[in-house]
Amino acid sequence: WLDTRHAPDTLPMVADGRPVGALVLEHPGKAPGVERRVMGVVAQAAGMAALNLRNSVLLRRVQDLAERDALTGVANRRSFQESLERVVAASADLRDTVAAVLFIDIDDFKIINDTLGHAAGDDLLVSITERIGGLVREGDIVARLGGDEFAVLTEDLPDLRRARSMAE
């Protein structure tokens, strides 16, 4: 409900000195003593809401860092392992699909880092990740297992035609 006859009070939502939102309070009538106390309580609630919002964003970021490779943004070894365990457990009941794991190791990658530097090596790893990502479909999992090792987890028909095609 918006009463256009009364100007709203806007309370900033600030967490750690940074604005994260605003709370707009519409209220009819004026009662200065009550209004000040209510606004104080609402301001405290806005502060707590801002901290909760910031904490949820930080928690999501920490979870993302725990599940993703920092350089490439794809799943990391731990996340890949968990996904593989889930797919294997679920596939025991399904007979029409099989899980396929494609393992990719970049031969002589150390030479790139030694001759061109780590920045060039990192750029190459990001490019490889993008190339692999272009070959998979939604639902497939691409992971950087470490260094120059990648894996793809995909579900396929029992003849593995699609997985073989991706590997080629």
Short mmCIF file of C-alpha atoms in Angstrom, two decimals:
data_model
loop_
_atom_site.label_atom_id
_atom_site.label_comp_id
_atom_site.label_asym_id
_atom_site.label_seq_id
_atom_site.Cartn_x
_atom_site.Cartn_y
_atom_site.Cartn_z
CA TRP A 1 0.00 0.00 0.00
CA LEU A 2 1.47 3.34 -0.99
CA ASP A 3 0.07 6.56 0.42
CA THR A 4 1.29 9.36 -1.83
CA ARG A 5 0.15 12.03 0.65
CA HIS A 6 3.03 11.20 2.98
CA ALA A 7 6.71 11.17 2.12
CA PRO A 8 8.39 7.85 2.91
CA ASP A 9 11.33 7.54 5.27
CA THR A 10 14.30 5.83 3.66
CA LEU A 11 16.72 3.96 5.87
CA PRO A 12 20.01 2.88 4.34
CA MET A 13 21.05 -0.75 4.83
CA VAL A 14 24.77 -0.57 5.59
CA ALA A 15 27.09 -3.50 6.34
CA ASP A 16 30.75 -2.90 7.18
CA GLY A 17 30.45 0.71 6.08
CA ARG A 18 29.17 -0.20 2.60
CA PRO A 19 25.60 0.34 1.40
CA VAL A 20 23.86 -2.91 0.44
CA GLY A 21 20.30 -1.68 0.07
CA ALA A 22 17.64 0.56 1.49
CA LEU A 23 14.48 0.12 3.48
CA VAL A 24 11.61 2.43 2.60
CA LEU A 25 9.03 2.92 5.33
CA GLU A 26 5.62 4.34 4.49
CA HIS A 27 3.59 5.53 7.44
CA PRO A 28 0.48 7.67 7.72
CA GLY A 29 0.12 10.37 10.35
CA LYS A 30 2.65 12.00 12.61
CA ALA A 31 3.42 11.11 16.20
CA PRO A 32 6.92 12.51 16.84
CA GLY A 33 7.80 10.53 19.98
CA VAL A 34 6.45 7.25 18.70
CA GLU A 35 7.78 7.88 15.22
CA ARG A 36 11.33 8.37 16.50
CA ARG A 37 11.23 5.13 18.53
CA VAL A 38 9.70 3.17 15.65
CA MET A 39 12.29 4.57 13.25
CA GLY A 40 15.05 3.57 15.69
CA VAL A 41 13.78 -0.01 15.83
CA VAL A 42 13.32 -0.12 12.06
CA ALA A 43 16.85 1.27 11.60
CA GLN A 44 18.22 -1.54 13.79
CA ALA A 45 16.24 -4.07 11.77
CA ALA A 46 17.61 -2.58 8.55
CA GLY A 47 21.15 -2.91 9.93
CA MET A 48 20.60 -6.55 10.88
CA ALA A 49 19.04 -7.26 7.49
CA ALA A 50 22.05 -5.67 5.78
CA LEU A 51 24.46 -7.84 7.77
CA ASN A 52 22.43 -10.96 7.01
CA LEU A 53 22.40 -10.08 3.32
CA ARG A 54 26.14 -9.48 3.30
CA ASN A 55 26.77 -12.73 5.19
CA SER A 56 24.69 -14.75 2.73
CA VAL A 57 26.61 -13.23 -0.20
CA LEU A 58 29.93 -14.02 1.50
CA LEU A 59 28.80 -17.56 2.31
CA ARG A 60 27.82 -18.16 -1.31
CA ARG A 61 31.21 -16.83 -2.40
CA VAL A 62 33.05 -19.13 0.00
CA GLN A 63 30.97 -22.09 -1.19
CA ASP A 64 31.72 -21.18 -4.80
CA LEU A 65 35.45 -20.96 -4.04
CA ALA A 66 35.29 -24.39 -2.41
CA GLU A 67 33.63 -25.92 -5.49
CA ARG A 68 35.29 -24.08 -8.38
CA ASP A 69 38.76 -23.76 -9.80
CA ALA A 70 39.92 -20.21 -9.15
CA LEU A 71 41.60 -19.76 -12.54
CA THR A 72 39.10 -21.31 -14.93
CA GLY A 73 35.82 -21.15 -13.00
CA VAL A 74 34.94 -24.79 -13.71
CA ALA A 75 34.45 -27.44 -11.04
CA ASN A 76 37.52 -28.37 -9.01
CA ARG A 77 38.73 -31.88 -8.13
CA ARG A 78 36.67 -32.09 -4.94
CA SER A 79 33.47 -30.96 -6.63
CA PHE A 80 34.08 -33.34 -9.54
CA GLN A 81 34.60 -36.24 -7.13
CA GLU A 82 31.32 -35.48 -5.35
CA SER A 83 29.46 -35.23 -8.67
CA LEU A 84 30.97 -38.51 -9.85
CA GLU A 85 29.90 -40.27 -6.66
CA ARG A 86 26.33 -38.92 -7.06
CA VAL A 87 26.10 -40.00 -10.70
CA VAL A 88 27.50 -43.47 -9.99
CA ALA A 89 25.06 -43.96 -7.10
CA ALA A 90 22.11 -42.77 -9.23
CA SER A 91 23.11 -44.81 -12.30
CA ALA A 92 22.74 -48.08 -10.38
CA ASP A 93 18.98 -47.69 -10.86
CA LEU A 94 19.10 -46.52 -14.48
CA ARG A 95 19.88 -48.95 -17.29
CA ASP A 96 19.21 -46.68 -20.28
CA THR A 97 22.17 -44.34 -19.64
CA VAL A 98 25.75 -44.73 -18.48
CA ALA A 99 28.16 -42.25 -17.01
CA ALA A 100 31.27 -41.49 -19.01
CA VAL A 101 34.39 -39.79 -17.72
CA LEU A 102 36.75 -38.18 -20.18
CA PHE A 103 40.22 -37.40 -18.81
CA ILE A 104 42.34 -34.78 -20.55
CA ASP A 105 46.01 -34.21 -19.76
CA ILE A 106 47.92 -31.51 -21.62
CA ASP A 107 51.22 -33.04 -22.74
CA ASP A 108 54.39 -31.03 -22.06
CA PHE A 109 52.46 -28.17 -20.47
CA LYS A 110 55.41 -27.42 -18.19
CA ILE A 111 57.33 -26.23 -21.26
CA ILE A 112 54.75 -23.46 -21.79
CA ASN A 113 55.20 -22.18 -18.24
CA ASP A 114 59.00 -22.51 -18.39
CA THR A 115 59.45 -20.76 -21.73
CA LEU A 116 56.57 -18.29 -21.96
CA GLY A 117 55.82 -17.74 -18.28
CA HIS A 118 52.96 -18.59 -15.96
CA ALA A 119 50.68 -15.85 -17.32
CA ALA A 120 50.83 -17.46 -20.77
CA GLY A 121 50.24 -20.87 -19.19
CA ASP A 122 47.21 -19.53 -17.32
CA ASP A 123 45.84 -18.00 -20.52
CA LEU A 124 46.25 -21.34 -22.27
CA LEU A 125 44.46 -23.20 -19.47
CA VAL A 126 41.55 -20.74 -19.66
CA SER A 127 41.39 -21.17 -23.44
CA ILE A 128 41.43 -24.95 -23.12
CA THR A 129 38.64 -24.76 -20.57
CA GLU A 130 36.55 -22.62 -22.91
CA ARG A 131 37.17 -25.04 -25.76
CA ILE A 132 36.12 -28.03 -23.67
CA GLY A 133 33.08 -26.08 -22.48
CA GLY A 134 32.06 -25.57 -26.10
CA LEU A 135 31.94 -29.33 -26.65
CA VAL A 136 29.73 -30.30 -23.75
CA ARG A 137 26.02 -29.96 -23.28
CA GLU A 138 24.13 -28.48 -20.36
CA GLY A 139 24.30 -30.87 -17.44
CA ASP A 140 27.76 -32.20 -18.30
CA ILE A 141 30.41 -31.36 -15.74
CA VAL A 142 33.76 -29.93 -16.76
CA ALA A 143 36.44 -29.89 -14.08
CA ARG A 144 40.04 -28.88 -13.72
CA LEU A 145 41.51 -31.59 -11.57
CA GLY A 146 44.80 -29.78 -11.10
CA GLY A 147 47.68 -28.28 -13.07
CA ASP A 148 47.06 -29.33 -16.66
CA GLU A 149 44.51 -32.08 -16.01
CA PHE A 150 40.83 -31.80 -16.90
CA ALA A 151 37.88 -34.15 -16.78
CA VAL A 152 34.38 -34.22 -18.22
CA LEU A 153 31.55 -36.16 -16.62
CA THR A 154 28.68 -36.85 -18.96
CA GLU A 155 25.77 -39.24 -19.20
CA ASP A 156 25.45 -41.14 -22.45
CA LEU A 157 23.63 -44.03 -24.06
CA PRO A 158 25.19 -47.43 -23.38
CA ASP A 159 26.91 -47.40 -26.78
CA LEU A 160 28.91 -44.31 -25.68
CA ARG A 161 28.69 -42.73 -29.16
CA ARG A 162 28.43 -39.20 -27.82
CA ALA A 163 31.25 -39.63 -25.30
CA ARG A 164 33.50 -41.09 -28.00
CA SER A 165 32.67 -38.21 -30.31
CA MET A 166 33.49 -35.69 -27.57
CA ALA A 167 36.79 -37.46 -26.86
CA GLU A 168 37.79 -37.32 -30.50
#
